[in-house]
Structure formats: structure tokens, C-alpha cells
PDB file of C-alpha atoms in Angstrom:
ATOM      1  CA  MET A  61       0.000   0.000   0.000  1.00 59.00           C
ATOM      2  CA  ASN A  62       1.259   3.452  -0.858  1.00 61.00           C
ATOM      3  CA  HIS A  63       1.220   5.388   2.414  1.00 79.00           C
ATOM      4  CA  SER A  64       0.909   8.833   0.885  1.00 91.00           C
ATOM      5  CA  LEU A  65      -1.393   8.078  -2.058  1.00 97.00           C
ATOM      6  CA  LEU A  66      -4.895   9.562  -2.077  1.00 98.00           C
ATOM      7  CA  LEU A  67      -7.469   8.445  -4.650  1.00 98.00           C
ATOM      8  CA  ILE A  68     -10.197  11.040  -5.299  1.00 98.00           C
ATOM      9  CA  VAL A  69     -13.341   9.436  -6.755  1.00 97.00           C
ATOM     10  CA  ASP A  70     -15.979  11.863  -8.037  1.00 96.00           C
ATOM     11  CA  ASP A  71     -17.865  12.090 -11.327  1.00 95.00           C
ATOM     12  CA  SER A  72     -17.374  15.879 -11.245  1.00 95.00           C
ATOM     13  CA  LYS A  73     -14.014  16.890 -12.696  1.00 97.00           C
ATOM     14  CA  MET A  74     -14.348  20.257 -10.926  1.00 96.00           C
ATOM     15  CA  ALA A  75     -14.852  18.519  -7.561  1.00 95.00           C
ATOM     16  CA  ARG A  76     -11.765  16.330  -8.158  1.00 97.00           C
ATOM     17  CA  LEU A  77      -9.695  19.392  -9.075  1.00 97.00           C
ATOM     18  CA  MET A  78     -10.864  21.373  -6.027  1.00 97.00           C
ATOM     19  CA  ILE A  79     -10.254  18.508  -3.585  1.00 97.00           C
ATOM     20  CA  GLY A  80      -6.829  17.856  -5.140  1.00 97.00           C
ATOM     21  CA  LYS A  81      -5.813  21.521  -4.957  1.00 98.00           C
ATOM     22  CA  LEU A  82      -6.821  21.861  -1.305  1.00 97.00           C
ATOM     23  CA  ILE A  83      -5.168  18.566  -0.302  1.00 97.00           C
ATOM     24  CA  ARG A  84      -1.919  19.610  -2.039  1.00 97.00           C
ATOM     25  CA  GLU A  85      -1.905  22.810   0.040  1.00 97.00           C
ATOM     26  CA  LEU A  86      -2.295  20.814   3.271  1.00 97.00           C
ATOM     27  CA  ARG A  87      -0.165  17.769   2.377  1.00 97.00           C
ATOM     28  CA  PRO A  88       2.265  18.658  -0.431  1.00 96.00           C
ATOM     29  CA  ASP A  89       4.048  15.294   0.013  1.00 96.00           C
ATOM     30  CA  TRP A  90       0.919  13.236  -0.814  1.00 97.00           C
ATOM     31  CA  ARG A  91       0.471  11.763  -4.293  1.00 97.00           C
ATOM     32  CA  ILE A  92      -2.977  12.201  -5.757  1.00 98.00           C
ATOM     33  CA  ALA A  93      -4.795  10.008  -8.263  1.00 98.00           C
ATOM     34  CA  GLU A  94      -8.286  10.581  -9.652  1.00 98.00           C
ATOM     35  CA  ALA A  95     -11.109   8.361 -10.842  1.00 98.00           C
ATOM     36  CA  ALA A  96     -14.371   9.523 -12.443  1.00 97.00           C
ATOM     37  CA  ASN A  97     -16.453   6.526 -11.325  1.00 97.00           C
ATOM     38  CA  GLY A  98     -16.499   3.456  -9.120  1.00 97.00           C
ATOM     39  CA  ALA A  99     -15.375   0.932 -11.722  1.00 97.00           C
ATOM     40  CA  GLU A 100     -12.355   3.078 -12.630  1.00 98.00           C
ATOM     41  CA  ALA A 101     -11.550   3.537  -8.927  1.00 98.00           C
ATOM     42  CA  LEU A 102     -11.672  -0.204  -8.187  1.00 98.00           C
ATOM     43  CA  ALA A 103      -9.423  -0.959 -11.172  1.00 98.00           C
ATOM     44  CA  MET A 104      -6.890   1.629  -9.984  1.00 98.00           C
ATOM     45  CA  ILE A 105      -6.989   0.308  -6.410  1.00 98.00           C
ATOM     46  CA  GLY A 106      -6.323  -3.199  -7.772  1.00 97.00           C
ATOM     47  CA  GLU A 107      -3.138  -1.936  -9.433  1.00 96.00           C
ATOM     48  CA  GLU A 108      -1.872   0.279  -6.589  1.00 96.00           C
ATOM     49  CA  PRO A 109      -3.871   0.383  -3.349  1.00 96.00           C
ATOM     50  CA  PRO A 110      -3.862   3.923  -1.925  1.00 97.00           C
ATOM     51  CA  ALA A 111      -3.727   4.794   1.767  1.00 97.00           C
ATOM     52  CA  PHE A 112      -6.753   7.077   1.450  1.00 97.00           C
ATOM     53  CA  VAL A 113      -9.888   7.309  -0.705  1.00 97.00           C
ATOM     54  CA  SER A 114     -12.213  10.308  -1.006  1.00 97.00           C
ATOM     55  CA  LEU A 115     -15.535   9.082  -2.408  1.00 95.00           C
ATOM     56  CA  ASP A 116     -18.586  10.863  -3.774  1.00 93.00           C
ATOM     57  CA  ILE A 117     -21.877   8.977  -3.296  1.00 90.00           C
ATOM     58  CA  ASN A 118     -23.971   9.913  -6.323  1.00 90.00           C
ATOM     59  CA  MET A 119     -22.088   8.689  -9.395  1.00 92.00           C
ATOM     60  CA  PRO A 120     -23.170   6.905 -12.576  1.00 92.00           C
ATOM     61  CA  GLY A 121     -22.926   3.121 -12.359  1.00 94.00           C
ATOM     62  CA  MET A 122     -21.888   2.212  -8.833  1.00 94.00           C
ATOM     63  CA  SER A 123     -22.726   4.445  -5.877  1.00 92.00           C
ATOM     64  CA  GLY A 124     -19.941   5.583  -3.584  1.00 92.00           C
ATOM     65  CA  LEU A 125     -21.380   3.416  -0.808  1.00 90.00           C
ATOM     66  CA  GLU A 126     -21.171   0.340  -3.035  1.00 92.00           C
ATOM     67  CA  VAL A 127     -17.582   1.231  -3.972  1.00 95.00           C
ATOM     68  CA  ALA A 128     -16.742   1.712  -0.268  1.00 94.00           C
ATOM     69  CA  GLY A 129     -18.192  -1.723   0.507  1.00 92.00           C
ATOM     70  CA  ARG A 130     -16.079  -3.384  -2.173  1.00 94.00           C
ATOM     71  CA  ILE A 131     -12.923  -1.567  -1.027  1.00 95.00           C
ATOM     72  CA  ARG A 132     -13.629  -2.618   2.584  1.00 92.00           C
ATOM     73  CA  LEU A 133     -14.016  -6.242   1.525  1.00 93.00           C
ATOM     74  CA  HIS A 134     -10.602  -6.491  -0.162  1.00 95.00           C
ATOM     75  CA  TYR A 135      -8.591  -3.662   1.430  1.00 95.00           C
ATOM     76  CA  PRO A 136      -9.836  -3.124   5.002  1.00 93.00           C
ATOM     77  CA  GLU A 137      -6.791  -0.984   5.849  1.00 94.00           C
ATOM     78  CA  ILE A 138      -7.629   1.785   3.338  1.00 95.00           C
ATOM     79  CA  ARG A 139      -9.039   4.883   5.051  1.00 95.00           C
ATOM     80  CA  ILE A 140     -12.219   6.055   3.285  1.00 95.00           C
ATOM     81  CA  VAL A 141     -13.988   9.401   3.597  1.00 95.00           C
ATOM     82  CA  ILE A 142     -17.281  10.016   1.814  1.00 91.00           C
ATOM     83  CA  CYS A 143     -17.415  13.587   0.520  1.00 88.00           C
ATOM     84  CA  THR A 144     -20.934  14.304  -0.695  1.00 83.00           C
ATOM     85  CA  ALA A 145     -23.771  16.795  -0.773  1.00 82.00           C
ATOM     86  CA  ASN A 146     -26.113  13.859  -0.016  1.00 71.00           C
ATOM     87  CA  ILE A 147     -26.258  14.210   3.782  1.00 72.00           C
ATOM     88  CA  GLN A 148     -29.408  12.217   4.532  1.00 80.00           C
ATOM     89  CA  ASP A 149     -29.364  10.333   7.828  1.00 83.00           C
ATOM     90  CA  ALA A 150     -29.786   6.979   6.062  1.00 83.00           C
ATOM     91  CA  VAL A 151     -26.695   7.640   3.944  1.00 78.00           C
ATOM     92  CA  ARG A 152     -24.676   8.750   6.965  1.00 79.00           C
ATOM     93  CA  LYS A 153     -25.731   5.644   8.948  1.00 83.00           C
ATOM     94  CA  THR A 154     -24.901   3.302   6.057  1.00 79.00           C
ATOM     95  CA  ALA A 155     -21.470   4.945   5.740  1.00 78.00           C
ATOM     96  CA  GLU A 156     -20.814   4.638   9.466  1.00 79.00           C
ATOM     97  CA  LYS A 157     -21.809   0.943   9.433  1.00 79.00           C
ATOM     98  CA  ALA A 158     -19.215   0.378   6.696  1.00 76.00           C
ATOM     99  CA  GLY A 159     -16.592   2.077   8.882  1.00 81.00           C
ATOM    100  CA  VAL A 160     -16.473   5.031   6.518  1.00 89.00           C
ATOM    101  CA  LYS A 161     -16.113   8.640   7.674  1.00 89.00           C
ATOM    102  CA  PHE A 162     -18.219  11.430   6.263  1.00 87.00           C
ATOM    103  CA  VAL A 163     -17.587  15.052   5.177  1.00 90.00           C
ATOM    104  CA  ALA A 164     -20.358  17.216   3.706  1.00 86.00           C
ATOM    105  CA  LYS A 165     -19.923  19.204   0.516  1.00 88.00           C
ATOM    106  CA  PRO A 166     -19.530  21.984  -0.539  1.00 91.00           C
ATOM    107  CA  ILE A 167     -15.796  21.488  -0.964  1.00 93.00           C
ATOM    108  CA  THR A 168     -14.237  24.200   1.196  1.00 95.00           C
ATOM    109  CA  PRO A 169     -10.844  24.519   2.865  1.00 96.00           C
ATOM    110  CA  GLU A 170     -12.606  23.664   6.150  1.00 96.00           C
ATOM    111  CA  ALA A 171     -14.215  20.509   4.721  1.00 95.00           C
ATOM    112  CA  ILE A 172     -10.914  19.302   3.248  1.00 96.00           C
ATOM    113  CA  THR A 173      -9.047  20.073   6.487  1.00 96.00           C
ATOM    114  CA  GLU A 174     -11.659  17.928   8.251  1.00 95.00           C
ATOM    115  CA  MET A 175     -11.183  15.188   5.641  1.00 96.00           C
ATOM    116  CA  VAL A 176      -7.391  15.113   6.138  1.00 96.00           C
ATOM    117  CA  GLY A 177      -7.964  14.942   9.896  1.00 96.00           C
ATOM    118  CA  LEU A 178     -10.270  11.940   9.449  1.00 94.00           C
ATOM    119  CA  PHE A 179      -7.727  10.201   7.202  1.00 95.00           C
ATOM    120  CA  GLU A 180      -4.978  10.690   9.788  1.00 94.00           C
ATOM    121  CA  GLU A 181      -6.868   9.863  12.996  1.00 89.00           C
TER     122      GLU A 181
END
């Protein structure tokens, strides 16, 4: 596992760029990879498992929660944070059951600082 690799999974290119920019400001030594959907993310994780995954929930194909479940199954050591505007209680509870942390969008410096804190706790 690459201890400083973060995989950002979001179908919005703008969201991936914003998260990446803010993470680079906080952790310039981290490597950052991006995936536009769950299938792409799982393929990338199979090749080089990251230490951290930032996951959106609402994506075409597989939902972020489904992706998180599959990551958990094969790579329980990867730290996962869901970063989504979908903050319904049911979603939050499902994420918590999967051992996944949760940060609400919009993507702000505060939200990304919180995300990094969750990755490192």
C-alpha cells in the first residue's frame, strides 16, 4: 500500500480538481490520483492500493457506498472518507456501518481540512 497516495473518486471533474488543490496545500508530500467513477476507482486500487480514498456517493454506475463496501471487503486498511452533498441520515448511517467517515460538501478549505484529519486519525 502506498502510504501517501490519495485516490479522489468523483464524477465531477471540478470537484476532483478542487479537492486535489486543497489537499496539495495541506499535504504537499501526498500523491494524488483521480477516478471519475467506481469501476475506474476499483481498477486503480487493484493496481496500486492507496492509503486514502475520497468518495462521492452519487455517481453513474456504482454508488460511492457500493464502492466503499467493495474496497472494505478487499482492502480493510484503506481509510475512506465520503465527501458528498447527499447528507441524509440513512446515507450517513450506512457509511458509518461500513466504517467510513463522512464530510459534507460543498468542498471548502474547512471541509478538506476535516477530511485530512479523518484520514490521519
